[in-house]
Amino acid sequence: MSENDEETAEETFISKTAAKIFANLQISIKNIHIRYQTSGSSPYAFGITLDSLYLRTTNAQKVPVVVKAKENREMIYKLIELHNLALYWNSFSPAPPLTSKQDIIDFLQCQIHTNETTVPHMNYILHPMSGEAFCEFKMSPDGIQKAKINTSPKFSLRMIV
């Protein structure tokens, strides 16, 4: 085996491994609340909240799947779901009297807008919004297809907000 063949075999192995990791990558983020609070004569609070964000591997019908190690797919589908992302600015918002770490967690979590609960007295800059994006990735036997001139797109994205 020549040195060139060994490099090609190593590149193919790395490319296939990276493609399998990408094919099965799933991300789940829930209950995020980042808040900046001031004190003094004109206290205010500014923050961002997120109920959830999911990135999942699916089939063409958006049903979650796991790509098996020996399975070669021509297309990989990813569904990204965003639920209740919001920005707020509350003027004259004194800091709540919080005495423990659990009090802080409870206070921040109760201010995250969800499909089941709304948060009163929030001055939203960006009202809670949700959306989804459906991505299609064209694959090659060696992983994500490398760009070539005059070929079909390697990536397609459809968004609903």
PDB file of C-alpha atoms in Angstrom:
ATOM      1  CA  MET A   1       0.000   0.000   0.000  1.00  0.00           C
ATOM      2  CA  SER A   2       1.468   3.328  -0.990  1.00  0.00           C
ATOM      3  CA  GLU A   3       1.586   6.411   1.216  1.00  0.00           C
ATOM      4  CA  ASN A   4      -1.056   8.061  -0.994  1.00  0.00           C
ATOM      5  CA  ASP A   5      -3.430   5.081  -0.547  1.00  0.00           C
ATOM      6  CA  GLU A   6      -2.964   5.198   3.247  1.00  0.00           C
ATOM      7  CA  GLU A   7      -3.827   8.918   3.325  1.00  0.00           C
ATOM      8  CA  THR A   8      -6.920   8.295   1.188  1.00  0.00           C
ATOM      9  CA  ALA A   9      -8.036   5.417   3.455  1.00  0.00           C
ATOM     10  CA  GLU A  10      -7.518   7.577   6.559  1.00  0.00           C
ATOM     11  CA  GLU A  11      -9.431  10.499   4.988  1.00  0.00           C
ATOM     12  CA  THR A  12     -12.259   8.138   4.017  1.00  0.00           C
ATOM     13  CA  PHE A  13     -12.441   6.702   7.556  1.00  0.00           C
ATOM     14  CA  ILE A  14     -12.464  10.180   9.137  1.00  0.00           C
ATOM     15  CA  SER A  15     -15.015  11.439   6.623  1.00  0.00           C
ATOM     16  CA  LYS A  16     -17.333   8.445   7.187  1.00  0.00           C
ATOM     17  CA  THR A  17     -17.030   8.741  10.974  1.00  0.00           C
ATOM     18  CA  ALA A  18     -17.775  12.484  10.896  1.00  0.00           C
ATOM     19  CA  ALA A  19     -20.770  11.859   8.612  1.00  0.00           C
ATOM     20  CA  LYS A  20     -22.214   9.220  10.995  1.00  0.00           C
ATOM     21  CA  ILE A  21     -21.762  11.554  13.973  1.00  0.00           C
ATOM     22  CA  PHE A  22     -23.460  14.359  12.045  1.00  0.00           C
ATOM     23  CA  ALA A  23     -26.240  12.026  10.885  1.00  0.00           C
ATOM     24  CA  ASN A  24     -27.136  11.092  14.470  1.00  0.00           C
ATOM     25  CA  LEU A  25     -26.420  14.407  16.212  1.00  0.00           C
ATOM     26  CA  GLN A  26     -29.380  15.438  18.342  1.00  0.00           C
ATOM     27  CA  ILE A  27     -29.586  18.532  20.543  1.00  0.00           C
ATOM     28  CA  SER A  28     -32.192  19.365  23.170  1.00  0.00           C
ATOM     29  CA  ILE A  29     -32.163  22.659  25.093  1.00  0.00           C
ATOM     30  CA  LYS A  30     -34.943  23.522  27.564  1.00  0.00           C
ATOM     31  CA  ASN A  31     -35.901  26.276  30.010  1.00  0.00           C
ATOM     32  CA  ILE A  32     -33.352  28.997  29.288  1.00  0.00           C
ATOM     33  CA  HIS A  33     -33.710  32.386  30.977  1.00  0.00           C
ATOM     34  CA  ILE A  34     -30.922  34.958  30.931  1.00  0.00           C
ATOM     35  CA  ARG A  35     -31.768  38.115  32.902  1.00  0.00           C
ATOM     36  CA  TYR A  36     -29.938  41.355  33.599  1.00  0.00           C
ATOM     37  CA  GLN A  37     -31.354  43.203  36.616  1.00  0.00           C
ATOM     38  CA  THR A  38     -30.459  46.682  37.889  1.00  0.00           C
ATOM     39  CA  SER A  39     -31.212  48.339  41.202  1.00  0.00           C
ATOM     40  CA  GLY A  40     -31.473  51.942  42.319  1.00  0.00           C
ATOM     41  CA  SER A  41     -34.096  54.627  41.757  1.00  0.00           C
ATOM     42  CA  SER A  42     -35.105  53.330  38.282  1.00  0.00           C
ATOM     43  CA  PRO A  43     -34.620  49.559  38.348  1.00  0.00           C
ATOM     44  CA  TYR A  44     -35.243  47.561  35.216  1.00  0.00           C
ATOM     45  CA  ALA A  45     -34.831  44.014  33.973  1.00  0.00           C
ATOM     46  CA  PHE A  46     -33.844  42.911  30.501  1.00  0.00           C
ATOM     47  CA  GLY A  47     -33.811  39.287  29.420  1.00  0.00           C
ATOM     48  CA  ILE A  48     -34.192  36.517  26.923  1.00  0.00           C
ATOM     49  CA  THR A  49     -36.227  33.377  27.477  1.00  0.00           C
ATOM     50  CA  LEU A  50     -36.480  30.130  25.540  1.00  0.00           C
ATOM     51  CA  ASP A  51     -38.908  27.330  26.311  1.00  0.00           C
ATOM     52  CA  SER A  52     -37.103  24.772  24.126  1.00  0.00           C
ATOM     53  CA  LEU A  53     -34.918  24.163  21.093  1.00  0.00           C
ATOM     54  CA  TYR A  54     -34.597  20.750  19.449  1.00  0.00           C
ATOM     55  CA  LEU A  55     -32.392  19.514  16.626  1.00  0.00           C
ATOM     56  CA  ARG A  56     -33.326  15.992  15.521  1.00  0.00           C
ATOM     57  CA  THR A  57     -32.469  13.578  12.746  1.00  0.00           C
ATOM     58  CA  THR A  58     -35.656  12.542  10.941  1.00  0.00           C
ATOM     59  CA  ASN A  59     -36.862  10.824   7.817  1.00  0.00           C
ATOM     60  CA  ALA A  60     -38.451  12.738   4.917  1.00  0.00           C
ATOM     61  CA  GLN A  61     -41.798  12.741   6.792  1.00  0.00           C
ATOM     62  CA  LYS A  62     -40.217  14.443   9.866  1.00  0.00           C
ATOM     63  CA  VAL A  63     -40.415  11.304  12.028  1.00  0.00           C
ATOM     64  CA  PRO A  64     -37.338  10.994  14.327  1.00  0.00           C
ATOM     65  CA  VAL A  65     -34.924   8.207  13.326  1.00  0.00           C
ATOM     66  CA  VAL A  66     -31.488   6.846  14.222  1.00  0.00           C
ATOM     67  CA  VAL A  67     -29.084   6.199  11.355  1.00  0.00           C
ATOM     68  CA  LYS A  68     -27.436   2.819  11.895  1.00  0.00           C
ATOM     69  CA  ALA A  69     -23.665   2.424  11.512  1.00  0.00           C
ATOM     70  CA  LYS A  70     -23.821   0.212   8.386  1.00  0.00           C
ATOM     71  CA  GLU A  71     -26.648   2.194   6.795  1.00  0.00           C
ATOM     72  CA  ASN A  72     -25.723   4.414   3.857  1.00  0.00           C
ATOM     73  CA  ARG A  73     -28.222   7.162   3.150  1.00  0.00           C
ATOM     74  CA  GLU A  74     -28.337   9.453   0.181  1.00  0.00           C
ATOM     75  CA  MET A  75     -30.126  12.160   2.222  1.00  0.00           C
ATOM     76  CA  ILE A  76     -29.976  13.145   5.888  1.00  0.00           C
ATOM     77  CA  TYR A  77     -32.897  15.164   7.242  1.00  0.00           C
ATOM     78  CA  LYS A  78     -32.677  17.445  10.268  1.00  0.00           C
ATOM     79  CA  LEU A  79     -35.655  19.076  11.967  1.00  0.00           C
ATOM     80  CA  ILE A  80     -34.988  22.158  14.097  1.00  0.00           C
ATOM     81  CA  GLU A  81     -37.832  23.227  16.395  1.00  0.00           C
ATOM     82  CA  LEU A  82     -37.797  26.497  18.334  1.00  0.00           C
ATOM     83  CA  HIS A  83     -40.471  27.059  20.999  1.00  0.00           C
ATOM     84  CA  ASN A  84     -41.294  30.388  22.624  1.00  0.00           C
ATOM     85  CA  LEU A  85     -38.188  32.493  22.145  1.00  0.00           C
ATOM     86  CA  ALA A  86     -38.785  35.949  23.669  1.00  0.00           C
ATOM     87  CA  LEU A  87     -36.977  39.172  24.612  1.00  0.00           C
ATOM     88  CA  TYR A  88     -38.284  41.478  27.332  1.00  0.00           C
ATOM     89  CA  TRP A  89     -37.528  44.820  28.958  1.00  0.00           C
ATOM     90  CA  ASN A  90     -39.382  45.518  32.195  1.00  0.00           C
ATOM     91  CA  SER A  91     -39.059  49.101  33.430  1.00  0.00           C
ATOM     92  CA  PHE A  92     -39.401  49.860  37.133  1.00  0.00           C
ATOM     93  CA  SER A  93     -38.812  46.233  37.978  1.00  0.00           C
ATOM     94  CA  PRO A  94     -37.248  45.939  41.432  1.00  0.00           C
ATOM     95  CA  ALA A  95     -35.224  42.818  42.145  1.00  0.00           C
ATOM     96  CA  PRO A  96     -37.319  40.163  43.881  1.00  0.00           C
ATOM     97  CA  PRO A  97     -36.268  39.170  47.413  1.00  0.00           C
ATOM     98  CA  LEU A  98     -34.528  35.866  46.680  1.00  0.00           C
ATOM     99  CA  THR A  99     -32.747  34.107  49.512  1.00  0.00           C
ATOM    100  CA  SER A 100     -31.624  30.773  48.066  1.00  0.00           C
ATOM    101  CA  LYS A 101     -30.414  29.240  44.833  1.00  0.00           C
ATOM    102  CA  GLN A 102     -33.718  27.363  44.512  1.00  0.00           C
ATOM    103  CA  ASP A 103     -35.663  30.653  44.893  1.00  0.00           C
ATOM    104  CA  ILE A 104     -33.684  32.124  42.002  1.00  0.00           C
ATOM    105  CA  ILE A 105     -34.270  29.037  39.821  1.00  0.00           C
ATOM    106  CA  ASP A 106     -38.007  29.025  40.600  1.00  0.00           C
ATOM    107  CA  PHE A 107     -38.305  32.777  39.914  1.00  0.00           C
ATOM    108  CA  LEU A 108     -36.521  32.547  36.552  1.00  0.00           C
ATOM    109  CA  GLN A 109     -38.394  29.428  35.432  1.00  0.00           C
ATOM    110  CA  CYS A 110     -41.823  30.876  36.198  1.00  0.00           C
ATOM    111  CA  GLN A 111     -41.052  33.735  33.780  1.00  0.00           C
ATOM    112  CA  ILE A 112     -40.516  31.452  30.773  1.00  0.00           C
ATOM    113  CA  HIS A 113     -43.512  31.533  28.436  1.00  0.00           C
ATOM    114  CA  THR A 114     -44.642  28.002  27.445  1.00  0.00           C
ATOM    115  CA  ASN A 115     -47.553  26.623  25.444  1.00  0.00           C
ATOM    116  CA  GLU A 116     -49.271  25.799  28.749  1.00  0.00           C
ATOM    117  CA  THR A 117     -48.528  28.993  30.681  1.00  0.00           C
ATOM    118  CA  THR A 118     -48.270  32.673  29.863  1.00  0.00           C
ATOM    119  CA  VAL A 119     -46.359  35.221  31.905  1.00  0.00           C
ATOM    120  CA  PRO A 120     -48.321  38.322  32.958  1.00  0.00           C
ATOM    121  CA  HIS A 121     -46.750  41.773  33.253  1.00  0.00           C
ATOM    122  CA  MET A 122     -43.933  41.180  30.775  1.00  0.00           C
ATOM    123  CA  ASN A 123     -43.058  44.006  28.400  1.00  0.00           C
ATOM    124  CA  TYR A 124     -41.913  42.029  25.393  1.00  0.00           C
ATOM    125  CA  ILE A 125     -39.581  43.490  22.803  1.00  0.00           C
ATOM    126  CA  LEU A 126     -39.997  40.226  20.880  1.00  0.00           C
ATOM    127  CA  HIS A 127     -43.165  38.378  21.839  1.00  0.00           C
ATOM    128  CA  PRO A 128     -42.776  34.625  22.313  1.00  0.00           C
ATOM    129  CA  MET A 129     -42.325  33.078  18.895  1.00  0.00           C
ATOM    130  CA  SER A 130     -41.973  29.539  17.665  1.00  0.00           C
ATOM    131  CA  GLY A 131     -40.863  28.035  14.399  1.00  0.00           C
ATOM    132  CA  GLU A 132     -39.303  25.112  12.679  1.00  0.00           C
ATOM    133  CA  ALA A 133     -36.740  24.520   9.983  1.00  0.00           C
ATOM    134  CA  PHE A 134     -36.447  21.332   7.957  1.00  0.00           C
ATOM    135  CA  CYS A 135     -33.012  20.740   6.439  1.00  0.00           C
ATOM    136  CA  GLU A 136     -32.000  18.204   3.823  1.00  0.00           C
ATOM    137  CA  PHE A 137     -28.357  17.254   3.369  1.00  0.00           C
ATOM    138  CA  LYS A 138     -27.232  15.326   0.298  1.00  0.00           C
ATOM    139  CA  MET A 139     -24.690  12.676   1.274  1.00  0.00           C
ATOM    140  CA  SER A 140     -22.022  10.793  -0.625  1.00  0.00           C
ATOM    141  CA  PRO A 141     -20.619   7.350   0.259  1.00  0.00           C
ATOM    142  CA  ASP A 142     -17.674   9.124   1.936  1.00  0.00           C
ATOM    143  CA  GLY A 143     -19.801  11.491   4.041  1.00  0.00           C
ATOM    144  CA  ILE A 144     -21.181  14.932   3.295  1.00  0.00           C
ATOM    145  CA  GLN A 145     -20.849  15.480  -0.414  1.00  0.00           C
ATOM    146  CA  LYS A 146     -18.045  17.757  -1.514  1.00  0.00           C
ATOM    147  CA  ALA A 147     -18.963  20.694  -3.719  1.00  0.00           C
ATOM    148  CA  LYS A 148     -18.649  20.079  -7.445  1.00  0.00           C
ATOM    149  CA  ILE A 149     -19.382  22.383 -10.325  1.00  0.00           C
ATOM    150  CA  ASN A 150     -22.762  21.863 -12.047  1.00  0.00           C
ATOM    151  CA  THR A 151     -24.305  19.515  -9.455  1.00  0.00           C
ATOM    152  CA  SER A 152     -27.538  19.701  -7.494  1.00  0.00           C
ATOM    153  CA  PRO A 153     -27.639  21.553  -4.156  1.00  0.00           C
ATOM    154  CA  LYS A 154     -26.037  19.793  -1.176  1.00  0.00           C
ATOM    155  CA  PHE A 155     -28.304  21.481   1.337  1.00  0.00           C
ATOM    156  CA  SER A 156     -31.959  22.555   1.342  1.00  0.00           C
ATOM    157  CA  LEU A 157     -33.800  24.499   4.062  1.00  0.00           C
ATOM    158  CA  ARG A 158     -37.519  25.144   4.614  1.00  0.00           C
ATOM    159  CA  MET A 159     -38.579  27.404   7.488  1.00  0.00           C
ATOM    160  CA  ILE A 160     -41.927  28.055   9.180  1.00  0.00           C
ATOM    161  CA  VAL A 161     -42.152  30.869  11.747  1.00  0.00           C
TER     162      VAL A 161
END
